Coordinates of C-alpha atoms (C1' of nucleotides) in Angstrom, one line a residue:
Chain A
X822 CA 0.0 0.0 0.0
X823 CA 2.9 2.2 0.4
X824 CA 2.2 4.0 -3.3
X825 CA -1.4 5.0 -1.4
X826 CA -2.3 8.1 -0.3
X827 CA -3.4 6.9 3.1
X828 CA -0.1 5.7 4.4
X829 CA 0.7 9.3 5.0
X830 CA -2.3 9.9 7.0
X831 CA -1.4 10.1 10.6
X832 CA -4.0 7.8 11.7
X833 CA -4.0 5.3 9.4
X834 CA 0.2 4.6 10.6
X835 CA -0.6 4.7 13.6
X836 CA -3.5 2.2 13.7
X837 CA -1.1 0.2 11.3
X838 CA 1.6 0.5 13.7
X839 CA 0.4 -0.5 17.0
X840 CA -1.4 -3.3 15.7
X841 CA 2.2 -4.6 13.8
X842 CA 3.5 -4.3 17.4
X843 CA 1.2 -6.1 19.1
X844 CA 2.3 -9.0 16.5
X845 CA 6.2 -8.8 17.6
X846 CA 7.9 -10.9 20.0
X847 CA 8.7 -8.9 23.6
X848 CA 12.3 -8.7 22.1
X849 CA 11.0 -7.2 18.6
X850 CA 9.2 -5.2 20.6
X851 CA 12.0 -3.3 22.3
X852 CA 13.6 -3.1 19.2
X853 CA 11.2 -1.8 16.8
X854 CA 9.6 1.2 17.7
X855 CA 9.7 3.9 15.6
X856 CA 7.1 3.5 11.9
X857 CA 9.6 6.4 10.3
X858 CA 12.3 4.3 10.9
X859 CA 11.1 0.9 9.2
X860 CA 11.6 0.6 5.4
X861 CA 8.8 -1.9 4.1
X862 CA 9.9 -0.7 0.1
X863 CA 11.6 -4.5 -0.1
X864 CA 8.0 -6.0 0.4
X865 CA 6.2 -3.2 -1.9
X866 CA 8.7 -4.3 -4.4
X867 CA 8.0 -7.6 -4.1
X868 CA 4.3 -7.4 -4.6
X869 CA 5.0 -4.9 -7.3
X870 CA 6.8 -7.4 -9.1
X871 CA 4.4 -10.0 -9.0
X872 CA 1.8 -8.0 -10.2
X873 CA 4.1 -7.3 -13.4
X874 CA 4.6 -10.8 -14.1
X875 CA 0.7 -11.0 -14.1
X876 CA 0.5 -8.2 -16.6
X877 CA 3.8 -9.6 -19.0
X878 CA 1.9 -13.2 -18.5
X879 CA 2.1 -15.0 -22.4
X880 CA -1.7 -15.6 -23.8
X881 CA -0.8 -19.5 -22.8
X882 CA 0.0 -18.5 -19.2
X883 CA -3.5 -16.4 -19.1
X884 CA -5.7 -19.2 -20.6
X885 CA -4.2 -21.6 -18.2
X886 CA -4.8 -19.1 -15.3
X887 CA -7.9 -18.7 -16.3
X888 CA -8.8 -22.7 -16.6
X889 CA -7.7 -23.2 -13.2
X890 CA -9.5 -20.3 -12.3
X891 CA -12.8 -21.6 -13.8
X892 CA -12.1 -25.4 -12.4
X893 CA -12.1 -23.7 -8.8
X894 CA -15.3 -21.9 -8.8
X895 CA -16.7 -24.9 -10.1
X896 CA -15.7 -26.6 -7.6
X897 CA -16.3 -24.2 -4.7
X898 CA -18.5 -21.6 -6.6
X899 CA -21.8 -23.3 -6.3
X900 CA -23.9 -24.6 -3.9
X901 CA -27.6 -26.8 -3.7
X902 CA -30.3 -24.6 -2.3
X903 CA -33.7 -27.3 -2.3
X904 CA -32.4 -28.8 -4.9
X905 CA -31.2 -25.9 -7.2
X906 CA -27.8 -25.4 -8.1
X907 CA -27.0 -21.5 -6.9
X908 CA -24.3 -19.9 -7.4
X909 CA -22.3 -18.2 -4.3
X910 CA -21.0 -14.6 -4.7
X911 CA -18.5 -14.2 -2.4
X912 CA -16.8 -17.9 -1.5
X913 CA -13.4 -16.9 -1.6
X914 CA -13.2 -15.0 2.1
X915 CA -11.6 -11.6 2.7
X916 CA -8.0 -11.9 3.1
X917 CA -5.7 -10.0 5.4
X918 CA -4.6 -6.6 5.1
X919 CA -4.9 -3.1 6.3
X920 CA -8.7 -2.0 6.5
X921 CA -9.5 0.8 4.7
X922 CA -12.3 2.7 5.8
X923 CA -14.5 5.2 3.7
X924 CA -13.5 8.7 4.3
X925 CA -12.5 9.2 8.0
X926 CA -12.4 6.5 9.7
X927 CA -11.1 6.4 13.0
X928 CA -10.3 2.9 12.5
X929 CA -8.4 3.2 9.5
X930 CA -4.8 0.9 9.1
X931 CA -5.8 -1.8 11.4
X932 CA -4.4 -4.7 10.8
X933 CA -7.6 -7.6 9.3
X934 CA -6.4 -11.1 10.5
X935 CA -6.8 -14.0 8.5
X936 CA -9.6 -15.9 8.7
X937 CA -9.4 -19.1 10.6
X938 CA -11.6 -22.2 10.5
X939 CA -12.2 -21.8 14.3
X940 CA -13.4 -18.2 13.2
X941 CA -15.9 -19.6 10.8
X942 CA -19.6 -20.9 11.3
X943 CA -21.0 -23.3 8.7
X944 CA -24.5 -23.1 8.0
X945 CA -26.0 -25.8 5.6
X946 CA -28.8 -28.6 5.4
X947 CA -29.1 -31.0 8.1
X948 CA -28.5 -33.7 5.7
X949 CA -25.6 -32.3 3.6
X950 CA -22.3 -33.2 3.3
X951 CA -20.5 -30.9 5.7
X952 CA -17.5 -29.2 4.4
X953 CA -14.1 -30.2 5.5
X954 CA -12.3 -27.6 7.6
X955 CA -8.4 -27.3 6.5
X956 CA -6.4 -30.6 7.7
X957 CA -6.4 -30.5 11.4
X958 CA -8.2 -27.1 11.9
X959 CA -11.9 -27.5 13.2
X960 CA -14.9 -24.8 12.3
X961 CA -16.3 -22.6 15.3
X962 CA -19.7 -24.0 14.6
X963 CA -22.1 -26.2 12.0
X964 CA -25.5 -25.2 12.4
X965 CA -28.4 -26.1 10.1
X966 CA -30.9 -22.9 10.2
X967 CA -33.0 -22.8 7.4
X968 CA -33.8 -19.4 8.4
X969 CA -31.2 -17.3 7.1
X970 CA -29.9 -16.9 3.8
X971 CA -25.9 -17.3 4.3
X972 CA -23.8 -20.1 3.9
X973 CA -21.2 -19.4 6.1
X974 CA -20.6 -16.2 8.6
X975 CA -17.3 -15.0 10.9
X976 CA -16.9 -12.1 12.8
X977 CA -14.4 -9.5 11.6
X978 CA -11.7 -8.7 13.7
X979 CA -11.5 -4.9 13.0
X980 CA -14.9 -3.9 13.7
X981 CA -16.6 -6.8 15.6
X982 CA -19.2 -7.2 12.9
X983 CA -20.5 -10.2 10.9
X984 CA -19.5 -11.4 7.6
X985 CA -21.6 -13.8 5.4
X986 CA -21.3 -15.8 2.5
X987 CA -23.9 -15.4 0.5
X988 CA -25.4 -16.4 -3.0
X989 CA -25.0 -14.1 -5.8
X990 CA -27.6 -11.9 -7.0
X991 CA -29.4 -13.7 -9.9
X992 CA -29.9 -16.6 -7.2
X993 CA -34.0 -17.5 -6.7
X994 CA -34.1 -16.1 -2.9
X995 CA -32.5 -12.8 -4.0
X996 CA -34.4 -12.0 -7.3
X997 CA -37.7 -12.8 -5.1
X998 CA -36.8 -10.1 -2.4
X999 CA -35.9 -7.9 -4.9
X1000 CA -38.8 -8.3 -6.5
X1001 CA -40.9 -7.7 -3.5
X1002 CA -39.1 -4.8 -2.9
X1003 CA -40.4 -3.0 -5.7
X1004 CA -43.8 -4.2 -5.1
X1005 CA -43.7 -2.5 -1.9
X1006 CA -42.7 0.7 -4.0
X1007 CA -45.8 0.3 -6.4
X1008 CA -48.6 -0.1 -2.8
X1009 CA -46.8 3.2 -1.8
X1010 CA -48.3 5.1 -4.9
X1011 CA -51.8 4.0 -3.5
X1012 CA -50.8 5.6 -0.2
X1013 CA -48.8 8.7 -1.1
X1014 CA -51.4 11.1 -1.6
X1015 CA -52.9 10.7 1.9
X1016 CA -49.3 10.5 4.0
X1017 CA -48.1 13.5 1.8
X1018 CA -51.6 15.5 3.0
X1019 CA -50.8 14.2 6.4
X1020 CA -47.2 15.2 7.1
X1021 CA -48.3 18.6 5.3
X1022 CA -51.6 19.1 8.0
X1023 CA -48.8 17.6 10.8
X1024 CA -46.5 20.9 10.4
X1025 CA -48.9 22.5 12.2
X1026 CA -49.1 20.3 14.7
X1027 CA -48.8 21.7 18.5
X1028 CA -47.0 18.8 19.3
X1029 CA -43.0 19.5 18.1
X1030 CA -42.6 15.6 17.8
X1031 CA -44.7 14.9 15.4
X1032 CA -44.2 18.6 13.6
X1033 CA -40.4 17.1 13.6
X1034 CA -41.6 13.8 12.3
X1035 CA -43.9 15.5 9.4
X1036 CA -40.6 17.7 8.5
X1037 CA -38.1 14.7 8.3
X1038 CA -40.6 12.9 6.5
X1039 CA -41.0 15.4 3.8
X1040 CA -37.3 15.6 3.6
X1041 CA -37.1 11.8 3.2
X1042 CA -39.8 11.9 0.3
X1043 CA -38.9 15.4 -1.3
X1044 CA -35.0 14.7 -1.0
X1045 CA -34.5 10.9 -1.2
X1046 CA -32.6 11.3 2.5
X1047 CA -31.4 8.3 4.1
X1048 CA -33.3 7.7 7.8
X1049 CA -30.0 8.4 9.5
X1050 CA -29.7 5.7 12.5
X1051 CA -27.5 6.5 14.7
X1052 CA -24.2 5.6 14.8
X1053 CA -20.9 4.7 16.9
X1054 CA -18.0 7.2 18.0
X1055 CA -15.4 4.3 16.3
X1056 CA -17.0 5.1 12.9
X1057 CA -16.3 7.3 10.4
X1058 CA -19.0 11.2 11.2
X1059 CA -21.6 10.6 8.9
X1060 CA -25.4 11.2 8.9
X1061 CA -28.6 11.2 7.4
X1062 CA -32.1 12.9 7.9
X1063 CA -33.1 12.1 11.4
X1064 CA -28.9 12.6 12.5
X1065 CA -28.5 16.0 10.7
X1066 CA -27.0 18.2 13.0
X1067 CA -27.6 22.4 13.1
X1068 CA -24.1 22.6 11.4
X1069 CA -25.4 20.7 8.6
X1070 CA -28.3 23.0 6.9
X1071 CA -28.4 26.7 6.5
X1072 CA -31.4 28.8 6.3
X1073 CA -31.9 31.5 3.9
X1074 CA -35.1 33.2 3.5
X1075 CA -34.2 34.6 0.3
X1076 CA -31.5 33.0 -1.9
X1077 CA -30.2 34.5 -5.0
X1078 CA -34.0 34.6 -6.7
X1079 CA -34.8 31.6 -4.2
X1080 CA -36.8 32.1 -1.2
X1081 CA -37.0 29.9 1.6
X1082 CA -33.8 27.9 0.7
X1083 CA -32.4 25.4 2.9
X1084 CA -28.9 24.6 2.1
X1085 CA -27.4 21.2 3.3
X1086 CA -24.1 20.4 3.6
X1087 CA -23.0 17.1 5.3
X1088 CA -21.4 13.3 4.4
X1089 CA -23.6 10.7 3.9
X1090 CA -23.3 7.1 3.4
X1091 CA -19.7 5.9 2.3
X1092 CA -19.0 9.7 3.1
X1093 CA -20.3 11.2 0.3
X1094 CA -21.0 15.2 0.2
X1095 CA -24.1 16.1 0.0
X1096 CA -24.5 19.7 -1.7
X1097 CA -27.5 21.1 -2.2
X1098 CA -29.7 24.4 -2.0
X1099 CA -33.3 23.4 -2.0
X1100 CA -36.2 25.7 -2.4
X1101 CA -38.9 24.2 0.7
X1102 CA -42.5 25.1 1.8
X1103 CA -42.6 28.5 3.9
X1104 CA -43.9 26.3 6.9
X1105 CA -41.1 23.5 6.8
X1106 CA -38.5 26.3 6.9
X1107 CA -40.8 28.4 10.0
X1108 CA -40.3 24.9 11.3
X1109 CA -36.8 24.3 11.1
X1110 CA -36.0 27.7 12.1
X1111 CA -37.7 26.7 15.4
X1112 CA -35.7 23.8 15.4
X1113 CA -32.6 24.8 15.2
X1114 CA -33.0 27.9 17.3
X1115 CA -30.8 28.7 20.1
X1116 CA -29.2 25.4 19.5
X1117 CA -25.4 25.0 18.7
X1118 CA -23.9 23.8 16.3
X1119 CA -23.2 20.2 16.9
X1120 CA -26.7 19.3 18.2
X1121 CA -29.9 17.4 16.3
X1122 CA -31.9 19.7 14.0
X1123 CA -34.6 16.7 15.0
X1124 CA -33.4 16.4 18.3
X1125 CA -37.1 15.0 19.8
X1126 CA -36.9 12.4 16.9
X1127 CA -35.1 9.5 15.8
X1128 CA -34.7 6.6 13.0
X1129 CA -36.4 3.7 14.8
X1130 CA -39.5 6.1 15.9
X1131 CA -40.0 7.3 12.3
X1132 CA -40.3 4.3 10.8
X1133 CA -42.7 3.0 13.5
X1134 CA -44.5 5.5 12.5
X1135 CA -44.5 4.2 8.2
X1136 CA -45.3 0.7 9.5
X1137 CA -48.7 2.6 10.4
X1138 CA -49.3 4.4 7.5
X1139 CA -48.8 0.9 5.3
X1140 CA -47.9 -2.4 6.2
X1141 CA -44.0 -2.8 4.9
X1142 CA -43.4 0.8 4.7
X1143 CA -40.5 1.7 6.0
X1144 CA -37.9 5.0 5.3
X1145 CA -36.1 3.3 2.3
X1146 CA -39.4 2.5 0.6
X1147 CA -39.5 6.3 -0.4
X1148 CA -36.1 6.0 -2.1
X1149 CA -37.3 3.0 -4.3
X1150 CA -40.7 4.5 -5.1
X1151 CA -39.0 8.1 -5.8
X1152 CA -36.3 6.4 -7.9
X1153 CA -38.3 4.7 -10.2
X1154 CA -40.7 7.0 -10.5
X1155 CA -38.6 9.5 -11.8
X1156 CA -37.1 7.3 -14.5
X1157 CA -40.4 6.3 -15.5
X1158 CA -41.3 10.2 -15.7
X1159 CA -38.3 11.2 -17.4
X1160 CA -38.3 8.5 -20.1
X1161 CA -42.1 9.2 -20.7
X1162 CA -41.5 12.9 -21.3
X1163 CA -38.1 12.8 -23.2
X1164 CA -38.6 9.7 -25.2
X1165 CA -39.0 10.4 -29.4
X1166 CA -40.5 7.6 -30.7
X1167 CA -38.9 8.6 -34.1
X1168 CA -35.8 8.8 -32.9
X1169 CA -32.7 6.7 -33.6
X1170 CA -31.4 4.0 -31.0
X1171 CA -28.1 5.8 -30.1
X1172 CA -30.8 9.1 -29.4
X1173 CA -33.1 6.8 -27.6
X1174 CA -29.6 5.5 -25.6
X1175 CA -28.8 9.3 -24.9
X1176 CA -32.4 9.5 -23.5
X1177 CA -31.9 6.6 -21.2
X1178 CA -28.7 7.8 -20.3
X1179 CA -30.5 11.0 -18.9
X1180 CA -33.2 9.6 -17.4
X1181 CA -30.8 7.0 -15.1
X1182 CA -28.8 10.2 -14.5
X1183 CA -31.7 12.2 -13.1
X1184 CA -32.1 9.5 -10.5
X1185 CA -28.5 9.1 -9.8
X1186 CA -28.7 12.9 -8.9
X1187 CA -31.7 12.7 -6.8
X1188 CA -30.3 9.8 -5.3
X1189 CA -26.8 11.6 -4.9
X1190 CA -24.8 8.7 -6.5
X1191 CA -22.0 9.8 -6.8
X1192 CA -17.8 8.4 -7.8
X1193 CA -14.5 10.5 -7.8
X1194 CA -14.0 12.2 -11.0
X1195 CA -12.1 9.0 -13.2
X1196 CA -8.4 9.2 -13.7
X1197 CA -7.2 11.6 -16.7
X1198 CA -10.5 13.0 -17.4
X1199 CA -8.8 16.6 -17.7
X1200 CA -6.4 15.0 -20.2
X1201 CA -9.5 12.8 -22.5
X1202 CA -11.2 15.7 -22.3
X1203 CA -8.4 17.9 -23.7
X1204 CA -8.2 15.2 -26.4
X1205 CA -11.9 15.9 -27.4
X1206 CA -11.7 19.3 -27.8
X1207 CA -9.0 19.1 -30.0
X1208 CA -10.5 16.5 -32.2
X1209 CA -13.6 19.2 -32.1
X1210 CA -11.3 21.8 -32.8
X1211 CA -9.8 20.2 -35.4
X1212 CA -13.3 18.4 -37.2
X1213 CA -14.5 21.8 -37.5
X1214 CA -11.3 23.3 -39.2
X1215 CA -12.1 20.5 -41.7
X1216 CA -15.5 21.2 -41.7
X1217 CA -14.9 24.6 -42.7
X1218 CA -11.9 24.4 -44.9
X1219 CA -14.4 21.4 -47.0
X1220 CA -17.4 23.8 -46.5
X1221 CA -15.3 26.7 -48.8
X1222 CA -14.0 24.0 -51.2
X1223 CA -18.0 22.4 -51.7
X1224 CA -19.1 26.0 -52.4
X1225 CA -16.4 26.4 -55.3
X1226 CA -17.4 23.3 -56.8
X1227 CA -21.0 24.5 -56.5
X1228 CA -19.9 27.4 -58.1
X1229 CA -18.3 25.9 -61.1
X1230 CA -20.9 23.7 -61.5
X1231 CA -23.7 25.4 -62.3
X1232 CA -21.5 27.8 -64.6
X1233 CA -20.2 24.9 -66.4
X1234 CA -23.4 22.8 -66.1
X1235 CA -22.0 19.2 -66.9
X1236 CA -22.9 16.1 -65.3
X1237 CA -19.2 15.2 -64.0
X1238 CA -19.2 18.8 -62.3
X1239 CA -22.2 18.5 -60.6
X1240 CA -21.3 14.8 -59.7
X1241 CA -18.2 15.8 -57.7
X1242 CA -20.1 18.6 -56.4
X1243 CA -23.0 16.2 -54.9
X1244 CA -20.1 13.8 -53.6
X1245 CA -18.3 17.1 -51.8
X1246 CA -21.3 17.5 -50.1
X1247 CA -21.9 14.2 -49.1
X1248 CA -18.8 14.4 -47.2
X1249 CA -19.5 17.4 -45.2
X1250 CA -22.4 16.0 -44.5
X1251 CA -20.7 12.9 -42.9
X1252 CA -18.2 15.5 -41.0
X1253 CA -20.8 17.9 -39.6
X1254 CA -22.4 14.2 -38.4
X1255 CA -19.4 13.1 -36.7
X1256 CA -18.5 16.8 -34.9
X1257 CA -22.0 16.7 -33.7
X1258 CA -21.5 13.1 -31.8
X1259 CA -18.3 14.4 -30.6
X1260 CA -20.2 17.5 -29.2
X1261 CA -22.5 15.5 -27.5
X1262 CA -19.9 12.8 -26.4
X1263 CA -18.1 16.3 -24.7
X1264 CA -21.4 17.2 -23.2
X1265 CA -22.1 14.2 -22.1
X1266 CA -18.5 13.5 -20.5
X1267 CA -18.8 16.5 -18.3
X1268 CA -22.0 16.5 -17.3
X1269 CA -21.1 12.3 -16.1
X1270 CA -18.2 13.1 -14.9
X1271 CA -19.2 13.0 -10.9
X1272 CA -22.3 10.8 -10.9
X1273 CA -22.4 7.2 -10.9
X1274 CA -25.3 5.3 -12.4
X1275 CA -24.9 2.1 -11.3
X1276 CA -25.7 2.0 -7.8
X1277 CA -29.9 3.2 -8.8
X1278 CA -29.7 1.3 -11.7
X1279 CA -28.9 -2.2 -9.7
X1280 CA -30.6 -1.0 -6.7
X1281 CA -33.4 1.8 -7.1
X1282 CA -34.8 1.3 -10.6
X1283 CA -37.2 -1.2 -11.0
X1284 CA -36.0 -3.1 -14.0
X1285 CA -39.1 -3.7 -16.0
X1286 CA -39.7 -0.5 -16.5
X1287 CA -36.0 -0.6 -18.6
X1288 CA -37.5 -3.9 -19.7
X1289 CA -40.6 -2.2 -21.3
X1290 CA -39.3 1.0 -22.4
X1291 CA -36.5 -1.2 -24.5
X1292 CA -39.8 -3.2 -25.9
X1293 CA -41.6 -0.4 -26.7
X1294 CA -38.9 1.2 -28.6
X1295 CA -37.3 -1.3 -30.1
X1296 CA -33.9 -1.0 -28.5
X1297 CA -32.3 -4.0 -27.4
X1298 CA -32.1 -5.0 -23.6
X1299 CA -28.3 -6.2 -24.1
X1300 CA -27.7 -1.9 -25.0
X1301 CA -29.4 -1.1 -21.3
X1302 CA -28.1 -4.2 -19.3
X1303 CA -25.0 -6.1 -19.4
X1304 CA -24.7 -9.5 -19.3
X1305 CA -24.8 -10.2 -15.7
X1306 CA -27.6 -7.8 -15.3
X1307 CA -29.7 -9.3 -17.7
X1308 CA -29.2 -12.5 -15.5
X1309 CA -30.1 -10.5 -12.5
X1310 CA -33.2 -8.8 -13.9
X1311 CA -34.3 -12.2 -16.2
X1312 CA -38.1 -12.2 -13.8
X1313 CA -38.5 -8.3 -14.8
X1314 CA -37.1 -9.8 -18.8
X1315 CA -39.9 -12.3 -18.4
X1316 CA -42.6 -10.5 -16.5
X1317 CA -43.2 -7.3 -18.6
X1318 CA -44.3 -6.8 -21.9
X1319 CA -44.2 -3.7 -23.5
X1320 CA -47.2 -1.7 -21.8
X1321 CA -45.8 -2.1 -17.9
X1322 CA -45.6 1.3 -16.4
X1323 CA -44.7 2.2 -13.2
X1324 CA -46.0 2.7 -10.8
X1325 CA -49.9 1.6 -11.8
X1326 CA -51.4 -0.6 -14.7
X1327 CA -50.3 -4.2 -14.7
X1328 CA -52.0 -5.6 -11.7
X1329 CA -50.6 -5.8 -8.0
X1330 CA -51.2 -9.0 -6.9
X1331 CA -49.8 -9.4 -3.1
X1332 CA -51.4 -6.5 -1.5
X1333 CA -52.0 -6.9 2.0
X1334 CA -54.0 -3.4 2.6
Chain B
dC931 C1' -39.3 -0.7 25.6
dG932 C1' -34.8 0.5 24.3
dG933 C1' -30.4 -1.1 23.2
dC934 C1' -27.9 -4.1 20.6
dG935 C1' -26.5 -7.7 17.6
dG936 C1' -27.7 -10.1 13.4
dA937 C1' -29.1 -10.2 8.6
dC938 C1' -29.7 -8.3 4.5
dT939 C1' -29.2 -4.2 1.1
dT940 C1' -26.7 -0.6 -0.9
dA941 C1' -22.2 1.6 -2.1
dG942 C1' -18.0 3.3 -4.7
dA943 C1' -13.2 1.9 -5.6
dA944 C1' -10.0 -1.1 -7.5
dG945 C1' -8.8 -4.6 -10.4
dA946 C1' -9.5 -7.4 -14.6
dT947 C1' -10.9 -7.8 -19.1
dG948 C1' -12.0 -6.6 -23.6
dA949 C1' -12.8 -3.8 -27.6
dG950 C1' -11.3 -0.2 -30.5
dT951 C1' -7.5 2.6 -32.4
dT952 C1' -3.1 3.7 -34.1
Chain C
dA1425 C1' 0.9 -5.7 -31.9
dA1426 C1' 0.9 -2.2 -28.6
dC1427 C1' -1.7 0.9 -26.4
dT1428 C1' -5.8 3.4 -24.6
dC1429 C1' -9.9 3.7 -22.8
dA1430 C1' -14.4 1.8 -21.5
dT1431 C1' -16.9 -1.7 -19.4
dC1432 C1' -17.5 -5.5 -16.4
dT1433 C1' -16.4 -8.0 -12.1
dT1434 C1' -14.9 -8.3 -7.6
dC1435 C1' -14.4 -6.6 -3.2
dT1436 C1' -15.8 -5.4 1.2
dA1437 C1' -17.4 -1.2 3.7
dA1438 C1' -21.4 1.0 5.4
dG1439 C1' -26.0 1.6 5.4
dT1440 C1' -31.1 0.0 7.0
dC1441 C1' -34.1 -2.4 9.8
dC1442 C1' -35.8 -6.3 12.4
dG1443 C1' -36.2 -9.0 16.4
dC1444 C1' -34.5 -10.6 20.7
dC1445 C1' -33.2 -10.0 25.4
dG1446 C1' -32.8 -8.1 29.8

DNA sequence: CGGCGGACTTAGAAGATGAGTT
DNA sequence: AACTCATCTTCTAAGTCCGCCG
């Protein structure tokens, strides 16, 4: 790791350090103290090196590596779950190294043991074949609970918490709960109009719990806010709605040509920024001004509230609703929007693409998805305006030359003139083609360059609305999902046809209200 | 009934692979 | 064929939320 930023962080050596320590002999011990004065470079070279070797590998060496490779997760990739073969995502377990927390983790450095059999619980049928343990090692446990979903579990050693082995996503028990999350999502729309009325009537409410209740929930719908549960000191400072402290949102009763603006600024999840001025009703911001009101800096905006009492309070409104539920429903529903409004049914696949492409990013946005800004993206984008610069320098030097032979054509009037005079144009016509593309590649690059689609696509976005939209207008599925994708989303492939819309239409079947 | 551990879902980064370009 | 850049896969951290226990 020494090539990584983080081993110059103070807490991150630190961690490292005292934890190497605590693996030395007493006599080490008294000898090496001091991180400055160790010199790891001859184990960073070796590592280096290896990974070289991996990368100058012949195409022989690679197919063979990637044989064995395939013979192993056969062999330990798969599992029977009644009687279907499943595939496990994660079977190999995590090896040792330095844990590296998101953003700033006390924790960070700390040495992750290896995992031991006697670490390891083995959960599997009563009547299967138990897996061997390494030669004389012995598992912690074998248990046979048919109530869980893992394979195998351990605790980690850097943070106390449990690790599973699980199977992979296209297996039958994860499609199903995925699928009945977004069923959940679609009963919310039968629901929404009442709880929104309700929170709205309950910011008048004399009572300040539930007027903090009816705020946070608007937040939660309005914003797509995580609840915010609360969390430990030996994690990194993050929050969500019901944890926002007064240092996190500023009020403004006027804004630029905004009024009643709310400005948040805090990390959330994975400790992501979240950045945003948001226009709100006159009596949330009355409210929060109340709230926060002779309160420093470092306490709860929703200090009479928290996570577990909000969602008691959902589980009222509709069986299954929880916080998150919003997320899902508000996710999909703005794809489904978006691609309803922006789609041209005329239009060509790579348009319709672009149009997709837009929609996933408006959810990504109001979902605040977001990555680091990808390696040499000043330097492609450099590239593209010169190749812009440069296409329209030959758009305009052809431009001159088509006019001339224009020109000359219809003085001299011949058939060959006005020939190479149709084919001139032809060409420009290509070239103006290819500098738009490259325009909209540039646009497109920029306006990507922070947001990452993924995460709502695999996990906010019901799929069969993709599914039907790619029906509808003849795209193919294989240019909106990849491979594995497809194999994750094959019940939405198979269950809509081209008219599903969410969230209404098709029938609901399992509603319990 | 509230605190806490357990189980499952969501998350972005890093690494591996592959396709297109020079 | 080497290189470059995009996409796919893997990895595991970090959330949510439930249910159990004292």
């Amino acid at each position: 790791m020494l090539n990584h930023e983080c081993c110059r962080n103070r807490i991150f050596y630190r961690n490292f350090f005292r934890d190497f320590r605590l693996t030395m002999t007493a006599r080490e011990r008294k000898i090496i103290k001091d991180f400055h004065k160790c010199n790891f470079y001859e184990i960073f070279k070796f590592f280096q090196a290896e990974s070289n070797k991996r990368l100058a590998a012949t195409k022989e060496e690679k197919l063979a590596k990637r044989k064995k490779n395939e013979a192993f997760v056969n062999k330990y990739g798969f599992c029977l779950v009644d009687g279907h073969r499943e595939r496990i995502s994660n079977f190999r377990l995590e090896p040792p190294g330095l844990f590296r927390g998101r953003g700033d983790h006390p924790k960070m450095g700390m040495i992750k043991r290896r995992v031991q059999a006697c670490d390891i619980i083995i959960n599997c049928g009563r009547d299967s074949k138990i897996p061997m343990p390494p030669r004389g090692q012995m598992w912690k446990e074998v248990r046979h609970d048919n109530t869980v979903t893992w394979l195998a579990s351990w605790v980690d050693n850097v943070q106390g918490q449990s690790k599973y082995i699980i199977l992979n996503s296209w297996s039958k028990i994860r499609c199903e709960s995925d699928h009945n999350k977004y069923e959940t999502a679609r009963r919310l729309h039968k629901f929404i109009d009442k709880i929104r009325a309700t929170y709205r009537e309950e910011w008048k409410s004399k009572d300040i719990f539930v007027r903090q209740r009816a705020v946070a929930l608007y937040f939660i719908d309005k914003l797509a806010l995580r609840v915010g549960n609360e969390k430990e000191k030996d994690q990194a400072d993050t929050v969500g709605c019901c944890s926002l402290r007064v240092e996190h949102v500023q009020l403004h009763r006027r804004l630029m040509d905004k009024e009643y603006v709310v400005a948040f600024d805090f990390l959330g999840k994975d400790s992501i920024r979240y950045y945003k001025t948001v226009e709100v009703e006159p009596r949330v911001f009355n409210n929060l001004k109340l709230f926060v009101k002779d309160k420093g800096k470092s306490y709860y905006v929703f200090d009479c509230l928290n996570a577990h009492e909000l969602n008691d309070h959902l589980k009222n409104l509709m069986i299954g609703l929880t916080t998150k539920v919003f997320r899902t429903y508000n996710a999909s529903l703005t794809l489904q929007n978006q691609l309803d409004e922006l789609t041209d049914e005329e239009a060509t696949v790579a348009e319709k693409l672009l149009v997709y492409n837009r929609a996933n990013r408006a959810v990504a946005i109001l979902c605040n998805h977001q990555r680091s800004i990808p390696k040499g993206h000043q330097q492609i984008m450099e590239n593209l305006r010169k190749k812009i610069h440069n296409k329209s320098n030959a758009i305009n030097d052809l431009e001159a030359e088509f006019n001339e032979l224009k020109r000359s054509a219809t003085l001299s009037g011949t058939a060959k003139d006005k020939k190479i005079a149709e084919c001139k144009g032809k060409q420009l016509e290509r070239l103006k083609d290819q500098l738009k593309k490259l325009k909209l590649e540039e646009t497109n690059r920029e306006e990507n360059k922070c947001v990452a689609l993924t995460t709502s696509k695999l996990n906010y976005i019901d799929p069969r609305i993709s599914v039907a939209w790619c029906k509808k207008n003849n795209v193919p599925i294989e240019k909106i999902f990849n491979k594995t994708q497809r194999t994750k989303f094959l019940w939405a492939i198979h269950m809509a046809d081209e008219n599903y819309h969410f969230p209404e239409e098709s029938p609901v079947i399992d509603d319990d209200n």
